[in-house]
Each structure stands twice: as structure tokens, then as C-alpha cells.
Tab-separated table of C-alpha atoms and ligand atoms in Angstrom:
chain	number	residue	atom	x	y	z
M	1	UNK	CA	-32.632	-11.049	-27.458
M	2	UNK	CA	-30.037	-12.195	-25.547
M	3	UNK	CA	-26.656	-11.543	-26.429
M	4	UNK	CA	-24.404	-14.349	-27.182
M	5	UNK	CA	-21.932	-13.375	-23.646
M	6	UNK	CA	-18.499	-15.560	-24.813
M	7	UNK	CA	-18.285	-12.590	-27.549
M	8	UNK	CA	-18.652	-9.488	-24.308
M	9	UNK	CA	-15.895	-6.948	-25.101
M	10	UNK	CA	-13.051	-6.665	-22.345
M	11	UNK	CA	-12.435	-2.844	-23.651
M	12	UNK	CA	-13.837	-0.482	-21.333
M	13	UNK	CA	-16.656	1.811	-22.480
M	14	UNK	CA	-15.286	4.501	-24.823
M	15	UNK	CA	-13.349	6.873	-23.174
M	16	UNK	CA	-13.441	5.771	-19.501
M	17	UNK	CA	-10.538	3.617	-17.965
M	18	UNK	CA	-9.901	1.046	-16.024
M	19	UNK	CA	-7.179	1.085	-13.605
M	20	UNK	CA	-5.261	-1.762	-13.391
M	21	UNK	CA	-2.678	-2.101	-9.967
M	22	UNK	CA	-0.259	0.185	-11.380
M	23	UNK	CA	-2.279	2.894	-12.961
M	24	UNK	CA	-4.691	3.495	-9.165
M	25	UNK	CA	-0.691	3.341	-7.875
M	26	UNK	CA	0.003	6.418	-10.128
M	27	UNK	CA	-3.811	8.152	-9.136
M	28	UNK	CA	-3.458	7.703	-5.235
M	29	UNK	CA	-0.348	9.264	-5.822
M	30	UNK	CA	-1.589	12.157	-7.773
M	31	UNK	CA	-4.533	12.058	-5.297
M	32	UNK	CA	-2.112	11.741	-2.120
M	33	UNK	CA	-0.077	15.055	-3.508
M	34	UNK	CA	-3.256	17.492	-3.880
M	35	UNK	CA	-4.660	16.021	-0.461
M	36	UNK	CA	-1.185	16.922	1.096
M	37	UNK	CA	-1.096	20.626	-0.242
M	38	UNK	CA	-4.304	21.939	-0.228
M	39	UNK	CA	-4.878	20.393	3.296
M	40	UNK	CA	-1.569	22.296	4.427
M	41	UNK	CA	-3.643	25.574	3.287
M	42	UNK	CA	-6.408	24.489	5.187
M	43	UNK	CA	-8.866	22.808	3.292
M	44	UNK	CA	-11.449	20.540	4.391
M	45	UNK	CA	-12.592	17.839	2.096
M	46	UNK	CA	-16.563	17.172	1.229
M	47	UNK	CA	-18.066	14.895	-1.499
M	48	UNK	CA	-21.632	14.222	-2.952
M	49	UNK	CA	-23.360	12.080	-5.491
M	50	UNK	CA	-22.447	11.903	-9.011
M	51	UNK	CA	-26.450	12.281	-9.822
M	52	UNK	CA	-27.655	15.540	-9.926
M	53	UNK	CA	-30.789	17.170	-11.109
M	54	UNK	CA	-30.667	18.239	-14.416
M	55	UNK	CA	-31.906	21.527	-13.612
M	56	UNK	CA	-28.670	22.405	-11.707
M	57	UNK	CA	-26.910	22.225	-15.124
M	58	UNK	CA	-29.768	24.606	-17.034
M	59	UNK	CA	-29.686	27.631	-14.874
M	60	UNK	CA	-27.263	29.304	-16.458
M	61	UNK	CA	-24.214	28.043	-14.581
M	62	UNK	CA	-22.706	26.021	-17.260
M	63	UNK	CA	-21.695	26.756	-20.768
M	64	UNK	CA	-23.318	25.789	-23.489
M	65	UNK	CA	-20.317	23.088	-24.849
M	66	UNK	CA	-21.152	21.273	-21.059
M	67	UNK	CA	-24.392	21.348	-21.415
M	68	UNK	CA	-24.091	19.572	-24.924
M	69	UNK	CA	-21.878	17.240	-23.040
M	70	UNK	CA	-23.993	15.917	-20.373
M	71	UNK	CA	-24.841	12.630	-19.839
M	72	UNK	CA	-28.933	13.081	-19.266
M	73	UNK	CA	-30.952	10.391	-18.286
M	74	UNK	CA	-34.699	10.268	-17.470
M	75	UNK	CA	-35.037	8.013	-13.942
M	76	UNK	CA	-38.325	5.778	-13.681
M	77	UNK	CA	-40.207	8.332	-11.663
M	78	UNK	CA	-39.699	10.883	-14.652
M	79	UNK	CA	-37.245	12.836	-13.190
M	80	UNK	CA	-34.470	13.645	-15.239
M	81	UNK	CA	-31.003	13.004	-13.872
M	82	UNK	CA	-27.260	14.252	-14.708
M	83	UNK	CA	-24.126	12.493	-14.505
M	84	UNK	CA	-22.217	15.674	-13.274
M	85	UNK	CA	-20.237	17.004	-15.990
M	86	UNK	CA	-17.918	19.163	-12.791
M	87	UNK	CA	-18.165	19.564	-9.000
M	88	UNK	CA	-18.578	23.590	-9.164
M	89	UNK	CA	-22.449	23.839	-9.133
M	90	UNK	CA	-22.728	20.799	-7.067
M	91	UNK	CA	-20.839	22.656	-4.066
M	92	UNK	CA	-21.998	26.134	-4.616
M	93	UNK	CA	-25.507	24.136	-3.937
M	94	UNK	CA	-24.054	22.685	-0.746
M	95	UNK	CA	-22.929	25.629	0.357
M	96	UNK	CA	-26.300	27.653	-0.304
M	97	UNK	CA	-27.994	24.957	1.138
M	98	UNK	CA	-26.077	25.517	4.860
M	99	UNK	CA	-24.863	29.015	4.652
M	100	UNK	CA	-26.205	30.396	7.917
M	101	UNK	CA	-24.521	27.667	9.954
M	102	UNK	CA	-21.014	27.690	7.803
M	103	UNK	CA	-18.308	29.942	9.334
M	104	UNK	CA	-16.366	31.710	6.414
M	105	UNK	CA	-14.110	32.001	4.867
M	106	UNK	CA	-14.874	28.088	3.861
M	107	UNK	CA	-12.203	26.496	2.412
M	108	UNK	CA	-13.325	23.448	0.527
M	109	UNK	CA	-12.030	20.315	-1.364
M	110	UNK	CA	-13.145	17.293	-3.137
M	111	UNK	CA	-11.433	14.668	-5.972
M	112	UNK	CA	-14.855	13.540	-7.567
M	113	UNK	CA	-15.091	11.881	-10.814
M	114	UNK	CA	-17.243	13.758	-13.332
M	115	UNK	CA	-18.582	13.046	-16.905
M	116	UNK	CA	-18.328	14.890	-19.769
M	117	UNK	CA	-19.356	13.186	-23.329
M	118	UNK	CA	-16.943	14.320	-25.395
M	119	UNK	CA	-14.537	12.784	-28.664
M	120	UNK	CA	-12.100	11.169	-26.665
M	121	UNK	CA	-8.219	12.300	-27.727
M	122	UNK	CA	-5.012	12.934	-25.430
M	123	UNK	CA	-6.301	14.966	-22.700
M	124	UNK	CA	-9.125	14.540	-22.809
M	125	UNK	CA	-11.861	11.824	-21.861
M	126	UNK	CA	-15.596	10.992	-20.720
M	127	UNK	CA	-14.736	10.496	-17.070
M	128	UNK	CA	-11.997	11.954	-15.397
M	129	UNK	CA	-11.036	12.716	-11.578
M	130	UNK	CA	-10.913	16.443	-10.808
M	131	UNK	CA	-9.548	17.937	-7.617
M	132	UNK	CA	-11.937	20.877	-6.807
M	133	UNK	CA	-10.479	23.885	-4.241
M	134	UNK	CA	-12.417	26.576	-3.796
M	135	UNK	CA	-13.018	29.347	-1.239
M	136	UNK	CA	-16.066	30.860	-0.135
M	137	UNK	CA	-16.643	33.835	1.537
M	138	UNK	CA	-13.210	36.213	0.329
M	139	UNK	CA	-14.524	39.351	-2.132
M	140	UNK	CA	-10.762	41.104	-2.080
M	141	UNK	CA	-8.123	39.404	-4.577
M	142	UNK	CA	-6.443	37.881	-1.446
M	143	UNK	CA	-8.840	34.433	-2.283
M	144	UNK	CA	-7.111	35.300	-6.031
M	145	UNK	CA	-3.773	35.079	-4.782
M	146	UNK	CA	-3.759	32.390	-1.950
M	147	UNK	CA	-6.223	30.015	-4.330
M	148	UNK	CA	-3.466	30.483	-7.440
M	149	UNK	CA	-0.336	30.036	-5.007
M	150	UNK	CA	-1.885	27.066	-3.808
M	151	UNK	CA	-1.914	25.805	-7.839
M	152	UNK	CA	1.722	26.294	-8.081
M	153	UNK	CA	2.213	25.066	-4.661
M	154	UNK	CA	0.737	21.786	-5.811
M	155	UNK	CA	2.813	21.963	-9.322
M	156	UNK	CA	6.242	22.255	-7.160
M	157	UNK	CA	5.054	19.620	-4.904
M	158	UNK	CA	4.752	16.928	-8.298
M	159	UNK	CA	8.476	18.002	-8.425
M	160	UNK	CA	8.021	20.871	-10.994
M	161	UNK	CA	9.967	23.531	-12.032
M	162	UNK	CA	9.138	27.109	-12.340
M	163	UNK	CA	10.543	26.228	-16.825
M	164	UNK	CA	7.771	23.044	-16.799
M	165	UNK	CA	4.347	25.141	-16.801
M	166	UNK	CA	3.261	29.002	-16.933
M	167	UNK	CA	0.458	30.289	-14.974
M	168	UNK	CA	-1.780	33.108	-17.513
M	169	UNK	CA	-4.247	35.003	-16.071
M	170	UNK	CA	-7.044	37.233	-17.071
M	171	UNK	CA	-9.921	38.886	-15.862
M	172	UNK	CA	-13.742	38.760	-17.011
M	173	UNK	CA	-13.864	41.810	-15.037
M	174	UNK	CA	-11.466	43.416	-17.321
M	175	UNK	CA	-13.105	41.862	-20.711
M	176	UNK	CA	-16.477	43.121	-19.670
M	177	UNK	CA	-15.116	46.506	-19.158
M	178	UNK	CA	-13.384	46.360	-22.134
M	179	UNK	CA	-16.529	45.011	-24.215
M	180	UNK	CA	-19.024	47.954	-22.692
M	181	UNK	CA	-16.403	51.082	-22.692
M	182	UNK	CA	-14.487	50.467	-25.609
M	183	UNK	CA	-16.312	48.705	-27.823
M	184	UNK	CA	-19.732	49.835	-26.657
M	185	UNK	CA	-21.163	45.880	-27.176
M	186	UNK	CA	-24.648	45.071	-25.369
M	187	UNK	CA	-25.219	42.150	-23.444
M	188	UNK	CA	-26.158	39.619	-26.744
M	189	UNK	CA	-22.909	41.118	-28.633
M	190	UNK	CA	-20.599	40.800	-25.260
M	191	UNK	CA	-21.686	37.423	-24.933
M	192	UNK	CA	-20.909	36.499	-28.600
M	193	UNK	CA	-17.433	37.675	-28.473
M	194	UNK	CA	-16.793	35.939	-25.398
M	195	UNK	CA	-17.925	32.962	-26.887
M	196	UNK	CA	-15.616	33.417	-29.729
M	197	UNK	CA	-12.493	34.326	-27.632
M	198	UNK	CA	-13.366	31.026	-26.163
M	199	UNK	CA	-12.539	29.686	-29.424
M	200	UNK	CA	-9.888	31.274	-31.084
M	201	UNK	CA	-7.342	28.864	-30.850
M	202	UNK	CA	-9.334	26.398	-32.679
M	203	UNK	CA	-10.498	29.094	-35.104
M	204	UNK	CA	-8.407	30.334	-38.576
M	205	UNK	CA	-7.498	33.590	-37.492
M	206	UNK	CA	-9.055	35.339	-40.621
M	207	UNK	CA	-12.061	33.551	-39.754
M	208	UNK	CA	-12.291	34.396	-36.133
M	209	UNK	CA	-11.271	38.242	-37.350
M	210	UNK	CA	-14.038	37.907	-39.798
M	211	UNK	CA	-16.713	36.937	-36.889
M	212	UNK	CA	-15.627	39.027	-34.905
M	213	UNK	CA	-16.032	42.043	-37.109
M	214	UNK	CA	-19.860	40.688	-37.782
M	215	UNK	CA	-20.558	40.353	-33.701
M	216	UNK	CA	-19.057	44.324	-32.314
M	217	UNK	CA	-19.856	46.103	-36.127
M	218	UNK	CA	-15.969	46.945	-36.691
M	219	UNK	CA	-12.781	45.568	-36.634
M	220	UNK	CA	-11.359	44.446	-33.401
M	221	UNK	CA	-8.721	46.729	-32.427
M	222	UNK	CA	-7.350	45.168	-29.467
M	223	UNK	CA	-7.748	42.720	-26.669
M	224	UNK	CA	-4.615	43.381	-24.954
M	225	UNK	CA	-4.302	45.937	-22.548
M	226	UNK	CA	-0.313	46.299	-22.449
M	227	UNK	CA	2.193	49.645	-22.909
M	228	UNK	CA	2.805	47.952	-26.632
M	229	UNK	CA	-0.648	48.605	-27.767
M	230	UNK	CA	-0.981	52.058	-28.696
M	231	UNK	CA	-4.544	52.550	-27.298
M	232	UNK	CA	-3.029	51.345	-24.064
M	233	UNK	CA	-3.072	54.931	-22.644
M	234	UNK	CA	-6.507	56.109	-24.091
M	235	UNK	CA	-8.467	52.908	-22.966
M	236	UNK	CA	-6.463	52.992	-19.438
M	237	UNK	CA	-8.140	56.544	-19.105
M	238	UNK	CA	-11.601	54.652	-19.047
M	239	UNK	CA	-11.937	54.424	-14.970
M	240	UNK	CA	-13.744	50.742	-15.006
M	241	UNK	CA	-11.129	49.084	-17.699
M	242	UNK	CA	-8.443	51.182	-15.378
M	243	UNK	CA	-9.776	49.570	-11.973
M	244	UNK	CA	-9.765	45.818	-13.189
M	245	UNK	CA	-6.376	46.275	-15.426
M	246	UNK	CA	-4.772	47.723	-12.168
M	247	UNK	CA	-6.557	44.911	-10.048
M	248	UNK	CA	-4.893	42.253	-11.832
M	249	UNK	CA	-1.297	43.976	-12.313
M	250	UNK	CA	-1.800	43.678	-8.271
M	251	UNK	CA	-2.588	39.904	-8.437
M	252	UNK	CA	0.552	39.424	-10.675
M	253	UNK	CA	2.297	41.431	-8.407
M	254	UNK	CA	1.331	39.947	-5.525
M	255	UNK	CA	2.143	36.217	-6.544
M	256	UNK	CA	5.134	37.309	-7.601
M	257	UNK	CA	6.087	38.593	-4.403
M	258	UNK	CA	5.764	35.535	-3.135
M	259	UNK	CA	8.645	33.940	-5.582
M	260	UNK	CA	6.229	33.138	-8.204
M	261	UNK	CA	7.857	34.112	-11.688
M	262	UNK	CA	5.926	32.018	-14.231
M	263	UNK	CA	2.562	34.120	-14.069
M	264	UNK	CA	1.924	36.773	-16.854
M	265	UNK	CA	-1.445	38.597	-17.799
M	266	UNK	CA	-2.703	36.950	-21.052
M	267	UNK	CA	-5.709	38.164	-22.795
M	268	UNK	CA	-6.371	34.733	-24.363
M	269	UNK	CA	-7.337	33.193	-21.136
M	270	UNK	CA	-11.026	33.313	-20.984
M	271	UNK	CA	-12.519	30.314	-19.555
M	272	UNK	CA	-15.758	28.875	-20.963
M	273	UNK	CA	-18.220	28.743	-18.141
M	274	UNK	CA	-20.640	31.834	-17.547
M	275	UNK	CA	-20.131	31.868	-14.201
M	276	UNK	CA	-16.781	33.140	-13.254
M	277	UNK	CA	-17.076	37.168	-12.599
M	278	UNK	CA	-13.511	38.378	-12.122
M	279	UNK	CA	-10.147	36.815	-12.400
M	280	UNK	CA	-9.821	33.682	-14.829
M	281	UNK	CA	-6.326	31.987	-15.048
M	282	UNK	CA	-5.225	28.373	-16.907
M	283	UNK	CA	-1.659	26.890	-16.118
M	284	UNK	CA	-0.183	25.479	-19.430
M	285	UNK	CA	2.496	23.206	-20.071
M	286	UNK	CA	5.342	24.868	-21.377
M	287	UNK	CA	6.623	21.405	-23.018
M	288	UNK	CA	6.246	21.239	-26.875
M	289	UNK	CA	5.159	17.539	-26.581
M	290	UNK	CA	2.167	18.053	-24.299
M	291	UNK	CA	1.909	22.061	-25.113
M	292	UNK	CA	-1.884	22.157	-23.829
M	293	UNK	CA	-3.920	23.713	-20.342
M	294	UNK	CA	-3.382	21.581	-17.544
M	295	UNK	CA	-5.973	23.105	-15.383
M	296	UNK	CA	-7.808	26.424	-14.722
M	297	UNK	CA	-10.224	28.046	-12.723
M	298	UNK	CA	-11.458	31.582	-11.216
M	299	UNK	CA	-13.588	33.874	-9.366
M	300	UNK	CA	-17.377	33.105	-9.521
M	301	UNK	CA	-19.059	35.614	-7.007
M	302	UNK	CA	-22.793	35.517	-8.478
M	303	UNK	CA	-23.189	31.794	-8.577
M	304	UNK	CA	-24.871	30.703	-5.235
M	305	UNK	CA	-27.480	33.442	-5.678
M	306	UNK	CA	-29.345	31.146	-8.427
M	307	UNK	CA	-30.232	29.120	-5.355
M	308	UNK	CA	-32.677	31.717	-4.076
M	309	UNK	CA	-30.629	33.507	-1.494
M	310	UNK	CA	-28.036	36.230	-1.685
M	311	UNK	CA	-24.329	35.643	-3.469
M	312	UNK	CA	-21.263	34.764	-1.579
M	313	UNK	CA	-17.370	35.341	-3.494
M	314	UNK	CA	-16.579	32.614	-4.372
M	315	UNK	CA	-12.797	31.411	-6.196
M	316	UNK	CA	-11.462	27.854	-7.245
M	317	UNK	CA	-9.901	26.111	-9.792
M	318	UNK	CA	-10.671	22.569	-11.378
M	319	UNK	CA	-7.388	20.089	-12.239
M	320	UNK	CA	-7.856	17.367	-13.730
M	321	UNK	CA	-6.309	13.722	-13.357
M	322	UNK	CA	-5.686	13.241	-17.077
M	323	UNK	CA	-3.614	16.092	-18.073
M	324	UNK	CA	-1.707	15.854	-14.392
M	325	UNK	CA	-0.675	12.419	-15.401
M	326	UNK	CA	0.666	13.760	-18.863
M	327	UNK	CA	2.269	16.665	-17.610
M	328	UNK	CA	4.261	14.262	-15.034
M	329	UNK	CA	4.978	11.858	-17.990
M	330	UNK	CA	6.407	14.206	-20.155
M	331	UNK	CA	8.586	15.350	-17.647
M	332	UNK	CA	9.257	12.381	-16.243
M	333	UNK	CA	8.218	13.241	-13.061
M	334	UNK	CA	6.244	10.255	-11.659
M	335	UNK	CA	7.540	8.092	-9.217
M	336	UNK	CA	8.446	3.930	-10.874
M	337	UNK	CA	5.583	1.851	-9.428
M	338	UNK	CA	5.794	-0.450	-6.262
M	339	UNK	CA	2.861	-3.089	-4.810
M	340	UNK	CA	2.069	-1.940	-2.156
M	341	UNK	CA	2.456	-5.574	-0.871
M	342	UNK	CA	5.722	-5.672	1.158
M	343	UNK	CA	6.396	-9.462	1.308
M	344	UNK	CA	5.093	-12.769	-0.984
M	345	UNK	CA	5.467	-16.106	0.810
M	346	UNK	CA	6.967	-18.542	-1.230
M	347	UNK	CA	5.546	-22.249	-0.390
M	348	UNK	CA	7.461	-25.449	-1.487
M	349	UNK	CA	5.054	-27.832	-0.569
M	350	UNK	CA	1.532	-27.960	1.345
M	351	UNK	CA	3.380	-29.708	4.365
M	352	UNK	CA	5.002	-26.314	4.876
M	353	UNK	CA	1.716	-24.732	4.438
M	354	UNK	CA	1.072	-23.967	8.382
M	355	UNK	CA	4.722	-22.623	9.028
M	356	UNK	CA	3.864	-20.192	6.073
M	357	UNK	CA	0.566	-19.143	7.600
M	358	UNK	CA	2.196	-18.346	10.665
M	359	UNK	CA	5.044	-16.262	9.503
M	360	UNK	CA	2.874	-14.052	7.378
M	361	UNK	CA	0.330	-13.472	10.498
M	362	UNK	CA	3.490	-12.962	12.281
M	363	UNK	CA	4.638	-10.379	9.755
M	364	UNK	CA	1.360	-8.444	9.366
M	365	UNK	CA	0.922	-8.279	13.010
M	366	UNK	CA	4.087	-6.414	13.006
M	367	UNK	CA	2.795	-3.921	10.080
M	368	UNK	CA	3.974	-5.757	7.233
M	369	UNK	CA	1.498	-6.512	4.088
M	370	UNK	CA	2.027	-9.716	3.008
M	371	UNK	CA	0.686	-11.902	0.434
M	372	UNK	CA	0.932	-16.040	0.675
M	373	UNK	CA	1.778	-17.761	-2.955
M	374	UNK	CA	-0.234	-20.962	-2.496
M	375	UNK	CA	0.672	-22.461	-6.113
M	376	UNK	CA	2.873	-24.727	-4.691
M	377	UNK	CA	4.604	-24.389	-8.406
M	378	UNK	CA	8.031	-24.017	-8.397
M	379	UNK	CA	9.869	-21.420	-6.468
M	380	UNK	CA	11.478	-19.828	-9.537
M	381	UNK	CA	7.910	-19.367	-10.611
M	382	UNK	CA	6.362	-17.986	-7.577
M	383	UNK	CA	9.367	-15.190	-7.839
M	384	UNK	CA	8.336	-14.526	-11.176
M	385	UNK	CA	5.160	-13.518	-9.779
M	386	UNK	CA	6.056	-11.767	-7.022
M	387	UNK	CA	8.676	-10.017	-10.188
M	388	UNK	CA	5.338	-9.728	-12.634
M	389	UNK	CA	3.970	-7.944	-9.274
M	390	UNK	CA	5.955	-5.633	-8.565
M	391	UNK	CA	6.340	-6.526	-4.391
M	392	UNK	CA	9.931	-5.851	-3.628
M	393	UNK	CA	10.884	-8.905	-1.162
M	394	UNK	CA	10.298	-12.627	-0.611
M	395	UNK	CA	10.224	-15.679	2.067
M	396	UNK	CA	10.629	-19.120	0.798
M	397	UNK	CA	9.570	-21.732	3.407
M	398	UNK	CA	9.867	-25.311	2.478
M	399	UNK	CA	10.839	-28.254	4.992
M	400	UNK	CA	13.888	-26.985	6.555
M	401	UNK	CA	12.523	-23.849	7.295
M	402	UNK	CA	9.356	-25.542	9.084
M	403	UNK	CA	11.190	-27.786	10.842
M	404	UNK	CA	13.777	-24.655	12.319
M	405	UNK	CA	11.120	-21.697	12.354
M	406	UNK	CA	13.392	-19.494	10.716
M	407	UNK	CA	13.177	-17.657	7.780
M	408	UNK	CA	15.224	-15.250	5.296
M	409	UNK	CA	13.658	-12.016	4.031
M	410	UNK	CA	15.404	-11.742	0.383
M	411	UNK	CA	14.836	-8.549	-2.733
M	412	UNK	CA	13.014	-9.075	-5.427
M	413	UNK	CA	15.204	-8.594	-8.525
M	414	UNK	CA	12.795	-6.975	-10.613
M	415	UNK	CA	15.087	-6.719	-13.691
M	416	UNK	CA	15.492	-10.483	-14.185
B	1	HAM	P1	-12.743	22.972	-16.565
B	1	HAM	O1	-11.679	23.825	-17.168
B	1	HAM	O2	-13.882	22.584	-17.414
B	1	HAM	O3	-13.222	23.721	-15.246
B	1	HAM	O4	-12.082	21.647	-16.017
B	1	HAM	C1	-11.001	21.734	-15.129
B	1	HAM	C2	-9.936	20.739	-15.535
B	1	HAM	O5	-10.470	19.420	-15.582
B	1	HAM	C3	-9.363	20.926	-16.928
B	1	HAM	O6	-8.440	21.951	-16.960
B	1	HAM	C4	-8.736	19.580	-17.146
B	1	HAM	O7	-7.582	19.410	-16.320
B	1	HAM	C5	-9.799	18.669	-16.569
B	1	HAM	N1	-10.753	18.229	-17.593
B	1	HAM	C6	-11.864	18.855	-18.044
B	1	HAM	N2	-12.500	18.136	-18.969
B	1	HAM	C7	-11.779	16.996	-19.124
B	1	HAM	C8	-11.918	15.819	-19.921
B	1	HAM	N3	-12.915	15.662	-20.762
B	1	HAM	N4	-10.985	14.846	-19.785
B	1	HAM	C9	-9.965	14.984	-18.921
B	1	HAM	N5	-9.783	16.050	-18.137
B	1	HAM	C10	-10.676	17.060	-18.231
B	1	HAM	C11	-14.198	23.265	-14.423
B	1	HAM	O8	-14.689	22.170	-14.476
B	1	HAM	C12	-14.533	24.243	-13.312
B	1	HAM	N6	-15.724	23.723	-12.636
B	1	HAM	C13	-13.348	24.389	-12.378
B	1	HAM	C14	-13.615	25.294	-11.227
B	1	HAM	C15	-13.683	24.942	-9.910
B	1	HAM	N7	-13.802	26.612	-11.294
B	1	HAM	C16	-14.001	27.082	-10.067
B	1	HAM	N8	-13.924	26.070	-9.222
């Protein structure tokens, strides 16, 4: 049947976006700051499809919440096809695919768009943009460092202060130890807590106490691994909980060294995707209205080997466009929008058409973006415009100005 097309929607599709002038003003400019700062540490920027195979989502890479989020299609030669749902398996295949001729370490970035189906709410949406960093090639927790320095880096660049966000980290390295030596868990039971750590924020907390209990066959005793917990000194005496607990003091340490004061071990932080191997960390907003994870990311060393070959370390972090744009909202950190037209030409009448056309090739020649008005409508009108348009300044030509090639270049009052 064919649809009855005066009665098409002009909503987007739910949960994507258009962007009209001034919201792709506000994403190059998000855009332009991570391409700044993660180029200043060196990283080169790559891109691929947004189709994938669907296999590169089953093996194991992803958790199970993306894999119920994929958009899945079958293509008409039966293959089926992924709208990726994040950029992380997409370049750990790129960079198995060409690891012999790669020099390391590889320092990699990309702003795709990805696609994840979920219930669209603040935050949160079915496509977003998502600058991807990540280093290949670094096993010590100098990739841990640099890579989370590089987050704040890009946080101060936005204009933030150290009071706008907090930086938590954790380690899978220290959870695993934690879930074989202390609570004695086997692989099913370790990966059932994880899960539910995962989700304890969004859980009761008798009812995540109360799964818990069912998954490691006791109650949980503790998760964090500070002096105030009184098994602190017994569980510290276990030498693999000891080694990763002492590894990521270091990191904290480390970054802090470096000026960083809004980083603190948090044993909440644990990160969805199976992947990730040792440190995990999440910057939050610290911001009552828009109290939620801004981004996050962490060390995946075992990744690339589901490609056949051998593993490579591997650390990065994900950040997406949405909750970037909220965070600089709420603090009022984004810049007031400008066209990025310089100049509109103002005509009073087609007779001073040509004079018009000259000046603006005259203008652009010299670098200028300019942008003729050929209504003809009144002049008060065609300012209007130019006002409805943001562009800061304007030429009106009419006889006169024909007649003595000159013009005036006058501001835009854009509160009129
Ligand atoms: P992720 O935590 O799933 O990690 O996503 C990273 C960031 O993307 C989130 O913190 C958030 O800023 C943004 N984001 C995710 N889903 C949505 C959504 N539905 N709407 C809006 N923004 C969203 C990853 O994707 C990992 N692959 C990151 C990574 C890179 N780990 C290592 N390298």
C-alpha cells in the first residue's frame, strides 16, 4: 500500500537526532576539543564502516545488555549484518588484521557514530557519537596512567574544574582476585557476581544482598579493599589480591603526581563488557542535576587474540557525545553559538544585484564566508535573517552603493 506521504512525520526516528545549524555548531565543537587533545598526546585518527559482521559482536567481546541492543539485520545475500553498537571490537579487528606491519605502541583515535537500541531517556539514546582512544601495544600501567590523564586532560580542556567531575577507578584484576582467593567463586559464580555488581545501582540493596548471597553461598563480606574494612589486613596477605590492590594504589598515585586530585579507588566501578582484564575507571559528574557516568573505559589485553593470532595490551576509554553535551550544559560550559557565515549581503533591489555579486566574491577571495540575501524584501527583513541566523555582520548595497563601489561592514545586533 502506499502510504498517504502529506501525513510523513517530521520527528526523527526514536531516539536519533537531527542536528539543526546550531546543534552540529555545539558537536564540531565537542569534536574539535577531543581532536585537539588527544592529537597533542599523539594520536592518529582511523575510521571504518558502521556495518559489521554480526559475528564480531558474538565472540564473547561484548556483554550480554549490547548484544540485546544490537541493531541485526539479515543483508540479501544472507549474511547477517550489525549496526555497531561501539568502535572497540571494530579496531581491535583492524589492528589484528595489520599487526606485523604496525609499529607500537599504536596510539589510535576515531569519533564514529554507533547504535545501541535502547529506551531512550537523558543520557542516553540509539545513536550517539563516541570518541574512541586507545593504545596498543603498553602491558605496564604507564598506558593506565597516560590513557586516564589524557581523560582529564580533555575534561580541563571543555573548561572543567577539578569540583565538576571525579575520576573512580577499579580493577578487574583486583575483583577476580578477590572472587577466586577470598571468596573461592568458580568461573560461572565469578561471572554472576560480576554481572550483578554491574547492577547494583539499579538494584534494592536487600535484593542485590539477597542475590548475591544465592550466587558465592554466603553473605558478601566485602568488596572494598580499604584500611576501614577490617579484613583489609587478612585479604591484603593474599599475594594476588596484594599485587593488583598495590598496582592500582600506584595508578592513583601516579595520576596524582601529575596534579590530578579528583581520582579515588571505588569498588563500584565495574564496567559491563567482558573484555577489559585489568584497570576499569568511569568519570562521573559530580553535579546533583546531571549526577550520572560521563564516560569510561579500561584495559582489555586478551581481546585481539579472538582474531586467531596472539594478544596485544590493549587500554582506552569510550566518551560519548550525549552526556559531554550535558555535562557542559549543566555547567554552563559551552560556548553561545555563531554561523559560521561571517557576512550576509543585503540587496535593495535586483539593479544592485551585480555590485552585490562582486563584493561578496571580493570578500571570500579575501577569506571571508559570505552569504548573498537575494529576497530583495526589505532590508529590515533581510537583518532579521541574518539576526534569526546567527551571522554576526552585514553589507547593504542598494543604488548609491553601486553607483560609488563602496560599502560599510556593520554588527549584527542579535538581541533586537
Ligand atoms: P561504554 O561505557 O558502553 O563503553 O560507552 C562509552 C560511553 O559512550 C558512555 O560512557 C557514554 O558516554 C556513551 N554512551 C554509551 N551508550 C550510550 C547511549 N545509548 N547514548 C548516549 N551515549 C552513550 C564502550 O563503548 C567501550 N567500547 C569504550 C572503550 C573503548 N573501552 C576501551 N576502549
Amino acid at each position: 500500500m502506499v502510504k498517504n506521504t502529506s501525513n510523513i512525520s517530521t520527528e526523527p526516528y526514536k531516539g536519533v537526532r537531527d542536528f539543526y545549524p546550531e546543534d552540529l555548531a555545539v558537536q564540531n565543537y565537542i569534536f574539535s576539543i577531543w581532536k585537539k587533545v588527544v592529537e597533542s598526546f599523539g594520536y592518529n585518527e582511523y575510521n571504518a564502516s558502521v556495518l559489521e559482521p554480526s559475528d564480531l559482536y558474538k565472540a564473547k567481546t561484548s556483554e550480554e545488555i549490547v548484544n540485546e541492543q544490537t541493531y541485526t539485520f539479515t543483508d540479501r545475500g544472507d549474511r547477517e549484518v550489525t549496526l555497531r553498537p561501539e568502535m572497540t571490537p571494530t579496531v581491535a579487528r583492524m589492528i589484528a588484521s595489520r599487526k606485523r606491519e604496525l609499529g607500537f605502541p599504536a596510539r589510535w583515535y576515531s569519533i564514529p557514530n554507533v547504535f545501541r537500541y535502547e529506551r531512550p531517556q537523558r543520557g542516553r539514546l540509539r545513536e550517539h557519537w563516541q570518541l574512541n582512544a586507545d593504545v596498543f601495544g603498553i602491558a605496564g600501567t604507564e598506558a593506565d596512567v597516560e590513557t586516564i590523564k589524557l581523560a582529564y586532560n580533555i575534561m580541563k580542556a571543555f573548561g572543567a574544574d577539578d569540583s565538576h567531575f571525579e575520576i573512580k577507578i577499579n580493577s578487574r584484576k583486583l575483583l577476580n582476585a578477590i572472587f577466586n582467593s577470598w571468596y573461592e567463586l568458580d568461573e560461572n559464580q565469578a561471572q554472576a557476581f560480576q554481572r550483578l555488581l554491574d547492577k547494583k545501582s539499579k538494584l534494592p540493596e536487600e535484593v542485590f544482598y539477597g542475590e548475591v548471597e544465592k550466587v558465592i553461598g554466603k553473605p558478601l563480606e566485602f568488596l572494598n579493599l580499604s584500611h576501614q574494612n577490617p579484613t583489609y589486613e587478612q585479604a591484603m596477605a593474599m599475594p594476588d589480591i596484594r599485587e593488583a590492590k598495590l598496582e592500582l594504589d600506584s595508578i592513583v598515585e601516579q595520576l596524582k603526581s601529575f596534579g590530578i586530585s579528583n581520582v579515588s579507588y571505588d569498588e563500584n566501578i565495574i564496567r559491563g563488557f567482558d573484555y577489559y582484564t585489568g584497570t576499569v575507571f568511569e568519570v562521573f559528574d559530580t553535579d546533583p542535576a546531571n549526577n550520572r557516568s560521563l564516560f569510561g573505559g579500561g584495559r582489555y589485553d586478551n581481546l585481539l587474540s579472538i582474531f586467531g593470532g596472539e594478544s596485544l595490551p590493549a587500554f582506552g576509554f569510550g566518551m560519548g557525545d550525549v552526556t559531554i553535551r550535558d555535562f557542559l550544559e549543566t555547567h554552563e560550559l559551552l560556548p553561545s553559538y555563531v554561523s559560521t557565515t561571517d557576512i550576509m549581503i543585503c540587496i535593495m533591489d535586483e539593479s544592485s544585484r551585480s555590485y552585490a555579486d562582486k563584493v561578496a566574491d571580493e570578500l571570500r577571495a579575501d577569506g571571508k564566508k559570505v552569504s548573498v540575501n537575494y529576497s530583495y524584501r526589505p532590508v529590515v527583513d533581510q537583518i532579521k535573517s541574518a539576526r534569526k541566523q546567527s551571522i554576526p555582520y552585514f553589507i547593504v548595497i542598494g543604488e548609491e552603493e553601486s553607483l560609488k563601489k563602496t560599502y560599510d561592514i556593520k554588527q549584527v545586533n542579535q538581541h533586537e
